[in-house]
Amino acid sequence: MNNNNSSNQSTRREFVKNSSLLAGGLLAAPLFSKANYFSGADDTIKIALIGCGGRGTGAATQALSTKQNVKLVAMADAFRDRLDKSHKSISEEIDAGRIDVPEERKFVGFDAYQKAIPLADVVILATPPGFRPIHFEEAVKQGKHIFMEKPVATDPAGVQKVLAAAAIAKQKKLNVVVGLQRHYQNSYRELFKRKDAIGDITSAQAWWDGDGVWVHPRKEGQTEMEYQMRNWYYFNWLCGDHITEQHIHNIDVINWFKGSYPVKAQGIGGREVRKGKDYGEIFDHHFVEFHYADGSILNSQCRHQPKTMNKVDELLIGTKGKIFAGAANIVDHKGKVLYQFDRKTENNPYQTEHDELFEAVAKGQFKFWDAERGAKSTMTSILGRMATYSGQVIEWDKAINSGIDIHPKEYDWAAMPPVVPDADGFYPVAVPGVTSYA
Ligand SMILES: NC(=O)c1ccc[n+]([C@@H]2O[C@H](COP(=O)([O-])OP(=O)(O)OC[C@H]3O[C@@H](n4cnc5c(N)ncnc54)[C@H](O)[C@@H]3O)[C@@H](O)[C@H]2O)c1
């Protein structure tokens, strides 16, 4: 790619347009062919935001803060109040010229994504993860470049759907960035480059131990579906439990540095302090032993319990030394520091994700295919959840091919979600030794 501006813009227009044409089955010729030159009027990269909550608002703001000519043209959310709040916050941060979302391009409801996706070149998928597989599948079908948040599913059937769509995205040369932002963070990238300094990785540890997250109590007049959608963190079909929703970041780092995924897992978990009706069905702690094919083990722990130790970090132990991700250094077994990352050169990885994605789209480059690794790290966290819920050894191959699908048959405000409370308002919670995936 050369750096000439107009040439870059032409290439970008061609790339964006060709991706859409290919998706619609209209383009048989190879991508980047001059014969398929896009005759669009300008070089604007249009984005649609699907899921206008905290992270979606942040991601859209970051996309709109890149150097490219990016414009927000459509927004979709299950709830109108969330969409309006997001539009307001983006408008407070971003120049008005970059926001063009009139009333007719604000979409609300379960089918809102289907209306917003066609209007964009790049889509941001930031709903709760339960919806990611169907939203990702649709965006790929329509030939869009994609930024999607982690995790990318909440059950094995969803992981399979994402893997299938990821393969098609690759064929279509659609850039896909997944919000596992440590891959876009300078300290992690520098440690990764030097990982051979610790020899063969024989074991690892990963932590996401903290106080927990928000709760949205039930409001009068809400259907069960609306209540669960508002309080999504506590329902597995939407969230996947915190081992999937948060701890995926740390598990993913270990998979990344290992260059592989576990073959089996076993673990313990439960709820000690999260006992009330507001906490749905998820656990408040998980401790999982993940086994890799080469015999190495990841000990992973995550906890949501107020007033306990806080730690979010990863440690890799090799035959010659250790990588401390939080301290951003590499140390040999005698304690000698072999490498120390210079904190002054740290970046904001949330911004870098978008800087790199939009630069690639603008230059017509196909550079990012994060979906497969995002799906496999999501599956790793689901494997861990299946291990702690059942108390059994869970094998990767069986779990990923199990077809387990925990989603509702129908997405509708009046429809019943897959888990419902008992007469006292409590939800069923997994019991190790009783819950079974056999
Ligand atoms: N990479 C990170 O560090 C990071 C940080 C925070 C959140 N996240 C991820 O971002 C995602 C969203 O988290 P959040 O904190 O923004 O949650 P949030 O509740 O603030 O936002 C989610 C939004 O999606 C909307 N929504 C729900 N179902 C929808 C549907 N079917 N169609 C359209 N909109 C729908 C909700 O109404 C809400 O506005 C999660 O997957 C989360 O794990 C990632």
mmCIF file with all atom_site columns, N, CA and C in Angstrom, residues 259-309:
data_model
loop_
_atom_site.group_PDB
_atom_site.id
_atom_site.type_symbol
_atom_site.label_atom_id
_atom_site.label_alt_id
_atom_site.label_comp_id
_atom_site.label_asym_id
_atom_site.label_entity_id
_atom_site.label_seq_id
_atom_site.pdbx_PDB_ins_code
_atom_site.Cartn_x
_atom_site.Cartn_y
_atom_site.Cartn_z
_atom_site.occupancy
_atom_site.B_iso_or_equiv
_atom_site.pdbx_formal_charge
_atom_site.auth_seq_id
_atom_site.auth_comp_id
_atom_site.auth_asym_id
_atom_site.auth_atom_id
_atom_site.pdbx_PDB_model_num
ATOM 1   N N  . GLY A 1 259 ? -0.311  -20.475 22.448 1.00 0.00 ? 259 GLY A N  1
ATOM 2   C CA . GLY A 1 259 ? -0.545  -20.804 21.035 1.00 0.00 ? 259 GLY A CA 1
ATOM 3   C C  . GLY A 1 259 ? -1.457  -22.006 20.888 1.00 0.00 ? 259 GLY A C  1
ATOM 4   N N  . SER A 1 260 ? -2.240  -22.297 21.927 1.00 0.00 ? 260 SER A N  1
ATOM 5   C CA . SER A 1 260 ? -3.161  -23.439 21.845 1.00 0.00 ? 260 SER A CA 1
ATOM 6   C C  . SER A 1 260 ? -4.301  -23.266 22.858 1.00 0.00 ? 260 SER A C  1
ATOM 7   N N  . TYR A 1 261 ? -5.195  -24.243 22.840 1.00 0.00 ? 261 TYR A N  1
ATOM 8   C CA . TYR A 1 261 ? -6.384  -24.200 23.707 1.00 0.00 ? 261 TYR A CA 1
ATOM 9   C C  . TYR A 1 261 ? -6.427  -25.478 24.534 1.00 0.00 ? 261 TYR A C  1
ATOM 10  N N  . PRO A 1 262 ? -7.033  -25.426 25.731 1.00 0.00 ? 262 PRO A N  1
ATOM 11  C CA . PRO A 1 262 ? -7.034  -26.611 26.590 1.00 0.00 ? 262 PRO A CA 1
ATOM 12  C C  . PRO A 1 262 ? -7.781  -27.791 25.978 1.00 0.00 ? 262 PRO A C  1
ATOM 13  N N  . VAL A 1 263 ? -7.390  -28.979 26.390 1.00 0.00 ? 263 VAL A N  1
ATOM 14  C CA . VAL A 1 263 ? -8.104  -30.179 25.923 1.00 0.00 ? 263 VAL A CA 1
ATOM 15  C C  . VAL A 1 263 ? -9.138  -30.634 26.946 1.00 0.00 ? 263 VAL A C  1
ATOM 16  N N  . LYS A 1 264 ? -8.964  -30.213 28.198 1.00 0.00 ? 264 LYS A N  1
ATOM 17  C CA . LYS A 1 264 ? -9.974  -30.564 29.218 1.00 0.00 ? 264 LYS A CA 1
ATOM 18  C C  . LYS A 1 264 ? -9.837  -29.618 30.404 1.00 0.00 ? 264 LYS A C  1
ATOM 19  N N  . ALA A 1 265 ? -10.848 -29.664 31.280 1.00 0.00 ? 265 ALA A N  1
ATOM 20  C CA . ALA A 1 265 ? -10.834 -28.792 32.461 1.00 0.00 ? 265 ALA A CA 1
ATOM 21  C C  . ALA A 1 265 ? -11.587 -29.465 33.593 1.00 0.00 ? 265 ALA A C  1
ATOM 22  N N  . GLN A 1 266 ? -11.191 -29.114 34.815 1.00 0.00 ? 266 GLN A N  1
ATOM 23  C CA . GLN A 1 266 ? -12.002 -29.495 35.984 1.00 0.00 ? 266 GLN A CA 1
ATOM 24  C C  . GLN A 1 266 ? -11.873 -28.356 36.987 1.00 0.00 ? 266 GLN A C  1
ATOM 25  N N  . GLY A 1 267 ? -12.896 -28.174 37.810 1.00 0.00 ? 267 GLY A N  1
ATOM 26  C CA . GLY A 1 267 ? -12.814 -27.043 38.723 1.00 0.00 ? 267 GLY A CA 1
ATOM 27  C C  . GLY A 1 267 ? -13.855 -27.062 39.814 1.00 0.00 ? 267 GLY A C  1
ATOM 28  N N  . ILE A 1 268 ? -13.780 -26.032 40.657 1.00 0.00 ? 268 ILE A N  1
ATOM 29  C CA . ILE A 1 268 ? -14.752 -25.889 41.741 1.00 0.00 ? 268 ILE A CA 1
ATOM 30  C C  . ILE A 1 268 ? -15.328 -24.478 41.710 1.00 0.00 ? 268 ILE A C  1
ATOM 31  N N  . GLY A 1 269 ? -16.542 -24.344 42.186 1.00 0.00 ? 269 GLY A N  1
ATOM 32  C CA . GLY A 1 269 ? -17.143 -23.016 42.214 1.00 0.00 ? 269 GLY A CA 1
ATOM 33  C C  . GLY A 1 269 ? -18.473 -23.040 42.931 1.00 0.00 ? 269 GLY A C  1
ATOM 34  N N  . GLY A 1 270 ? -19.077 -21.878 43.086 1.00 0.00 ? 270 GLY A N  1
ATOM 35  C CA . GLY A 1 270 ? -20.379 -21.815 43.747 1.00 0.00 ? 270 GLY A CA 1
ATOM 36  C C  . GLY A 1 270 ? -20.760 -20.382 44.058 1.00 0.00 ? 270 GLY A C  1
ATOM 37  N N  . ARG A 1 271 ? -21.764 -20.188 44.896 1.00 0.00 ? 271 ARG A N  1
ATOM 38  C CA . ARG A 1 271 ? -22.099 -18.843 45.353 1.00 0.00 ? 271 ARG A CA 1
ATOM 39  C C  . ARG A 1 271 ? -22.165 -18.816 46.874 1.00 0.00 ? 271 ARG A C  1
ATOM 40  N N  . GLU A 1 272 ? -21.308 -17.984 47.424 1.00 0.00 ? 272 GLU A N  1
ATOM 41  C CA . GLU A 1 272 ? -21.202 -17.849 48.869 1.00 0.00 ? 272 GLU A CA 1
ATOM 42  C C  . GLU A 1 272 ? -21.891 -16.589 49.364 1.00 0.00 ? 272 GLU A C  1
ATOM 43  N N  . VAL A 1 273 ? -21.723 -15.493 48.618 1.00 0.00 ? 273 VAL A N  1
ATOM 44  C CA . VAL A 1 273 ? -22.277 -14.211 49.091 1.00 0.00 ? 273 VAL A CA 1
ATOM 45  C C  . VAL A 1 273 ? -23.391 -13.693 48.174 1.00 0.00 ? 273 VAL A C  1
ATOM 46  N N  . ARG A 1 274 ? -23.443 -14.224 46.955 1.00 0.00 ? 274 ARG A N  1
ATOM 47  C CA . ARG A 1 274 ? -24.460 -13.812 45.996 1.00 0.00 ? 274 ARG A CA 1
ATOM 48  C C  . ARG A 1 274 ? -25.654 -14.754 46.140 1.00 0.00 ? 274 ARG A C  1
ATOM 49  N N  . LYS A 1 275 ? -26.477 -14.504 47.156 1.00 0.00 ? 275 LYS A N  1
ATOM 50  C CA . LYS A 1 275 ? -27.523 -15.488 47.423 1.00 0.00 ? 275 LYS A CA 1
ATOM 51  C C  . LYS A 1 275 ? -28.934 -14.979 47.129 1.00 0.00 ? 275 LYS A C  1
ATOM 52  N N  . GLY A 1 276 ? -29.077 -13.674 46.940 1.00 0.00 ? 276 GLY A N  1
ATOM 53  C CA . GLY A 1 276 ? -30.422 -13.091 46.825 1.00 0.00 ? 276 GLY A CA 1
ATOM 54  C C  . GLY A 1 276 ? -31.092 -13.339 45.485 1.00 0.00 ? 276 GLY A C  1
ATOM 55  N N  . LYS A 1 277 ? -32.339 -12.849 45.419 1.00 0.00 ? 277 LYS A N  1
ATOM 56  C CA . LYS A 1 277 ? -33.142 -13.035 44.198 1.00 0.00 ? 277 LYS A CA 1
ATOM 57  C C  . LYS A 1 277 ? -32.624 -12.203 43.029 1.00 0.00 ? 277 LYS A C  1
ATOM 58  N N  . ASP A 1 278 ? -31.865 -11.132 43.351 1.00 0.00 ? 278 ASP A N  1
ATOM 59  C CA . ASP A 1 278 ? -31.391 -10.225 42.293 1.00 0.00 ? 278 ASP A CA 1
ATOM 60  C C  . ASP A 1 278 ? -30.243 -10.796 41.472 1.00 0.00 ? 278 ASP A C  1
ATOM 61  N N  . TYR A 1 279 ? -29.701 -11.949 41.910 1.00 0.00 ? 279 TYR A N  1
ATOM 62  C CA . TYR A 1 279 ? -28.462 -12.429 41.290 1.00 0.00 ? 279 TYR A CA 1
ATOM 63  C C  . TYR A 1 279 ? -28.658 -13.594 40.342 1.00 0.00 ? 279 TYR A C  1
ATOM 64  N N  . GLY A 1 280 ? -29.896 -13.777 39.868 1.00 0.00 ? 280 GLY A N  1
ATOM 65  C CA . GLY A 1 280 ? -30.152 -14.784 38.834 1.00 0.00 ? 280 GLY A CA 1
ATOM 66  C C  . GLY A 1 280 ? -29.557 -16.129 39.157 1.00 0.00 ? 280 GLY A C  1
ATOM 67  N N  . GLU A 1 281 ? -28.735 -16.634 38.218 1.00 0.00 ? 281 GLU A N  1
ATOM 68  C CA . GLU A 1 281 ? -28.274 -18.016 38.334 1.00 0.00 ? 281 GLU A CA 1
ATOM 69  C C  . GLU A 1 281 ? -26.756 -18.154 38.362 1.00 0.00 ? 281 GLU A C  1
ATOM 70  N N  . ILE A 1 282 ? -26.011 -17.023 38.347 1.00 0.00 ? 282 ILE A N  1
ATOM 71  C CA . ILE A 1 282 ? -24.548 -17.188 38.182 1.00 0.00 ? 282 ILE A CA 1
ATOM 72  C C  . ILE A 1 282 ? -23.848 -17.421 39.521 1.00 0.00 ? 282 ILE A C  1
ATOM 73  N N  . PHE A 1 283 ? -22.641 -17.988 39.447 1.00 0.00 ? 283 PHE A N  1
ATOM 74  C CA . PHE A 1 283 ? -21.809 -18.235 40.633 1.00 0.00 ? 283 PHE A CA 1
ATOM 75  C C  . PHE A 1 283 ? -21.105 -16.927 41.028 1.00 0.00 ? 283 PHE A C  1
ATOM 76  N N  . ASP A 1 284 ? -20.542 -16.926 42.241 1.00 0.00 ? 284 ASP A N  1
ATOM 77  C CA . ASP A 1 284 ? -19.693 -15.770 42.594 1.00 0.00 ? 284 ASP A CA 1
ATOM 78  C C  . ASP A 1 284 ? -18.215 -16.148 42.669 1.00 0.00 ? 284 ASP A C  1
ATOM 79  N N  . HIS A 1 285 ? -17.874 -17.416 42.439 1.00 0.00 ? 285 HIS A N  1
ATOM 80  C CA . HIS A 1 285 ? -16.455 -17.793 42.320 1.00 0.00 ? 285 HIS A CA 1
ATOM 81  C C  . HIS A 1 285 ? -16.302 -19.076 41.508 1.00 0.00 ? 285 HIS A C  1
ATOM 82  N N  . HIS A 1 286 ? -15.184 -19.122 40.796 1.00 0.00 ? 286 HIS A N  1
ATOM 83  C CA . HIS A 1 286 ? -14.821 -20.309 39.997 1.00 0.00 ? 286 HIS A CA 1
ATOM 84  C C  . HIS A 1 286 ? -13.303 -20.495 40.138 1.00 0.00 ? 286 HIS A C  1
ATOM 85  N N  . PHE A 1 287 ? -12.864 -21.704 40.287 1.00 0.00 ? 287 PHE A N  1
ATOM 86  C CA . PHE A 1 287 ? -11.423 -22.010 40.229 1.00 0.00 ? 287 PHE A CA 1
ATOM 87  C C  . PHE A 1 287 ? -11.273 -23.211 39.296 1.00 0.00 ? 287 PHE A C  1
ATOM 88  N N  . VAL A 1 288 ? -10.564 -23.010 38.207 1.00 0.00 ? 288 VAL A N  1
ATOM 89  C CA . VAL A 1 288 ? -10.506 -24.065 37.178 1.00 0.00 ? 288 VAL A CA 1
ATOM 90  C C  . VAL A 1 288 ? -9.059  -24.428 36.833 1.00 0.00 ? 288 VAL A C  1
ATOM 91  N N  . GLU A 1 289 ? -8.858  -25.722 36.703 1.00 0.00 ? 289 GLU A N  1
ATOM 92  C CA . GLU A 1 289 ? -7.588  -26.268 36.226 1.00 0.00 ? 289 GLU A CA 1
ATOM 93  C C  . GLU A 1 289 ? -7.799  -26.610 34.751 1.00 0.00 ? 289 GLU A C  1
ATOM 94  N N  . PHE A 1 290 ? -7.182  -25.857 33.860 1.00 0.00 ? 290 PHE A N  1
ATOM 95  C CA . PHE A 1 290 ? -7.285  -26.146 32.418 1.00 0.00 ? 290 PHE A CA 1
ATOM 96  C C  . PHE A 1 290 ? -6.039  -26.929 31.995 1.00 0.00 ? 290 PHE A C  1
ATOM 97  N N  . HIS A 1 291 ? -6.241  -28.050 31.325 1.00 0.00 ? 291 HIS A N  1
ATOM 98  C CA . HIS A 1 291 ? -5.114  -28.887 30.877 1.00 0.00 ? 291 HIS A CA 1
ATOM 99  C C  . HIS A 1 291 ? -4.905  -28.712 29.376 1.00 0.00 ? 291 HIS A C  1
ATOM 100 N N  . TYR A 1 292 ? -3.674  -28.435 28.971 1.00 0.00 ? 292 TYR A N  1
ATOM 101 C CA . TYR A 1 292 ? -3.327  -28.326 27.543 1.00 0.00 ? 292 TYR A CA 1
ATOM 102 C C  . TYR A 1 292 ? -2.745  -29.665 27.066 1.00 0.00 ? 292 TYR A C  1
ATOM 103 N N  . ALA A 1 293 ? -2.738  -29.843 25.753 1.00 0.00 ? 293 ALA A N  1
ATOM 104 C CA . ALA A 1 293 ? -2.303  -31.133 25.178 1.00 0.00 ? 293 ALA A CA 1
ATOM 105 C C  . ALA A 1 293 ? -0.859  -31.484 25.557 1.00 0.00 ? 293 ALA A C  1
ATOM 106 N N  . ASP A 1 294 ? -0.016  -30.461 25.752 1.00 0.00 ? 294 ASP A N  1
ATOM 107 C CA . ASP A 1 294 ? 1.390   -30.745 26.079 1.00 0.00 ? 294 ASP A CA 1
ATOM 108 C C  . ASP A 1 294 ? 1.610   -31.028 27.565 1.00 0.00 ? 294 ASP A C  1
ATOM 109 N N  . GLY A 1 295 ? 0.538   -31.135 28.329 1.00 0.00 ? 295 GLY A N  1
ATOM 110 C CA . GLY A 1 295 ? 0.677   -31.463 29.763 1.00 0.00 ? 295 GLY A CA 1
ATOM 111 C C  . GLY A 1 295 ? 0.723   -30.237 30.663 1.00 0.00 ? 295 GLY A C  1
ATOM 112 N N  . SER A 1 296 ? 0.838   -29.051 30.068 1.00 0.00 ? 296 SER A N  1
ATOM 113 C CA . SER A 1 296 ? 0.883   -27.854 30.911 1.00 0.00 ? 296 SER A CA 1
ATOM 114 C C  . SER A 1 296 ? -0.511  -27.520 31.449 1.00 0.00 ? 296 SER A C  1
ATOM 115 N N  . ILE A 1 297 ? -0.522  -26.790 32.563 1.00 0.00 ? 297 ILE A N  1
ATOM 116 C CA . ILE A 1 297 ? -1.782  -26.508 33.257 1.00 0.00 ? 297 ILE A CA 1
ATOM 117 C C  . ILE A 1 297 ? -1.922  -25.013 33.521 1.00 0.00 ? 297 ILE A C  1
ATOM 118 N N  . LEU A 1 298 ? -3.125  -24.519 33.284 1.00 0.00 ? 298 LEU A N  1
ATOM 119 C CA . LEU A 1 298 ? -3.475  -23.146 33.691 1.00 0.00 ? 298 LEU A CA 1
ATOM 120 C C  . LEU A 1 298 ? -4.382  -23.250 34.908 1.00 0.00 ? 298 LEU A C  1
ATOM 121 N N  . ASN A 1 299 ? -3.974  -22.637 36.004 1.00 0.00 ? 299 ASN A N  1
ATOM 122 C CA . ASN A 1 299 ? -4.851  -22.501 37.172 1.00 0.00 ? 299 ASN A CA 1
ATOM 123 C C  . ASN A 1 299 ? -5.508  -21.136 37.079 1.00 0.00 ? 299 ASN A C  1
ATOM 124 N N  . SER A 1 300 ? -6.827  -21.152 36.918 1.00 0.00 ? 300 SER A N  1
ATOM 125 C CA . SER A 1 300 ? -7.514  -19.886 36.686 1.00 0.00 ? 300 SER A CA 1
ATOM 126 C C  . SER A 1 300 ? -8.528  -19.649 37.807 1.00 0.00 ? 300 SER A C  1
ATOM 127 N N  . GLN A 1 301 ? -8.579  -18.426 38.287 1.00 0.00 ? 301 GLN A N  1
ATOM 128 C CA . GLN A 1 301 ? -9.558  -18.134 39.341 1.00 0.00 ? 301 GLN A CA 1
ATOM 129 C C  . GLN A 1 301 ? -10.241 -16.812 39.077 1.00 0.00 ? 301 GLN A C  1
ATOM 130 N N  . CYS A 1 302 ? -11.553 -16.779 39.365 1.00 0.00 ? 302 CYS A N  1
ATOM 131 C CA . CYS A 1 302 ? -12.267 -15.509 39.286 1.00 0.00 ? 302 CYS A CA 1
ATOM 132 C C  . CYS A 1 302 ? -13.283 -15.452 40.417 1.00 0.00 ? 302 CYS A C  1
ATOM 133 N N  . ARG A 1 303 ? -13.415 -14.273 40.982 1.00 0.00 ? 303 ARG A N  1
ATOM 134 C CA . ARG A 1 303 ? -14.274 -14.130 42.159 1.00 0.00 ? 303 ARG A CA 1
ATOM 135 C C  . ARG A 1 303 ? -14.989 -12.787 42.102 1.00 0.00 ? 303 ARG A C  1
ATOM 136 N N  . HIS A 1 304 ? -16.267 -12.805 42.461 1.00 0.00 ? 304 HIS A N  1
ATOM 137 C CA . HIS A 1 304 ? -17.049 -11.581 42.624 1.00 0.00 ? 304 HIS A CA 1
ATOM 138 C C  . HIS A 1 304 ? -17.552 -11.562 44.065 1.00 0.00 ? 304 HIS A C  1
ATOM 139 N N  . GLN A 1 305 ? -16.745 -11.113 44.964 1.00 0.00 ? 305 GLN A N  1
ATOM 140 C CA . GLN A 1 305 ? -17.155 -11.062 46.374 1.00 0.00 ? 305 GLN A CA 1
ATOM 141 C C  . GLN A 1 305 ? -16.602 -9.774  46.980 1.00 0.00 ? 305 GLN A C  1
ATOM 142 N N  . PRO A 1 306 ? -17.502 -8.898  47.441 1.00 0.00 ? 306 PRO A N  1
ATOM 143 C CA . PRO A 1 306 ? -17.037 -7.627  48.003 1.00 0.00 ? 306 PRO A CA 1
ATOM 144 C C  . PRO A 1 306 ? -16.083 -7.834  49.178 1.00 0.00 ? 306 PRO A C  1
ATOM 145 N N  . LYS A 1 307 ? -15.162 -6.902  49.327 1.00 0.00 ? 307 LYS A N  1
ATOM 146 C CA . LYS A 1 307 ? -14.192 -6.855  50.442 1.00 0.00 ? 307 LYS A CA 1
ATOM 147 C C  . LYS A 1 307 ? -13.234 -8.036  50.435 1.00 0.00 ? 307 LYS A C  1
ATOM 148 N N  . THR A 1 308 ? -12.989 -8.629  49.270 1.00 0.00 ? 308 THR A N  1
ATOM 149 C CA . THR A 1 308 ? -11.952 -9.668  49.166 1.00 0.00 ? 308 THR A CA 1
ATOM 150 C C  . THR A 1 308 ? -10.813 -9.103  48.318 1.00 0.00 ? 308 THR A C  1
ATOM 151 N N  . MET A 1 309 ? -9.729  -9.851  48.209 1.00 0.00 ? 309 MET A N  1
ATOM 152 C CA . MET A 1 309 ? -8.558  -9.384  47.454 1.00 0.00 ? 309 MET A CA 1
ATOM 153 C C  . MET A 1 309 ? -8.926  -9.052  46.006 1.00 0.00 ? 309 MET A C  1
#
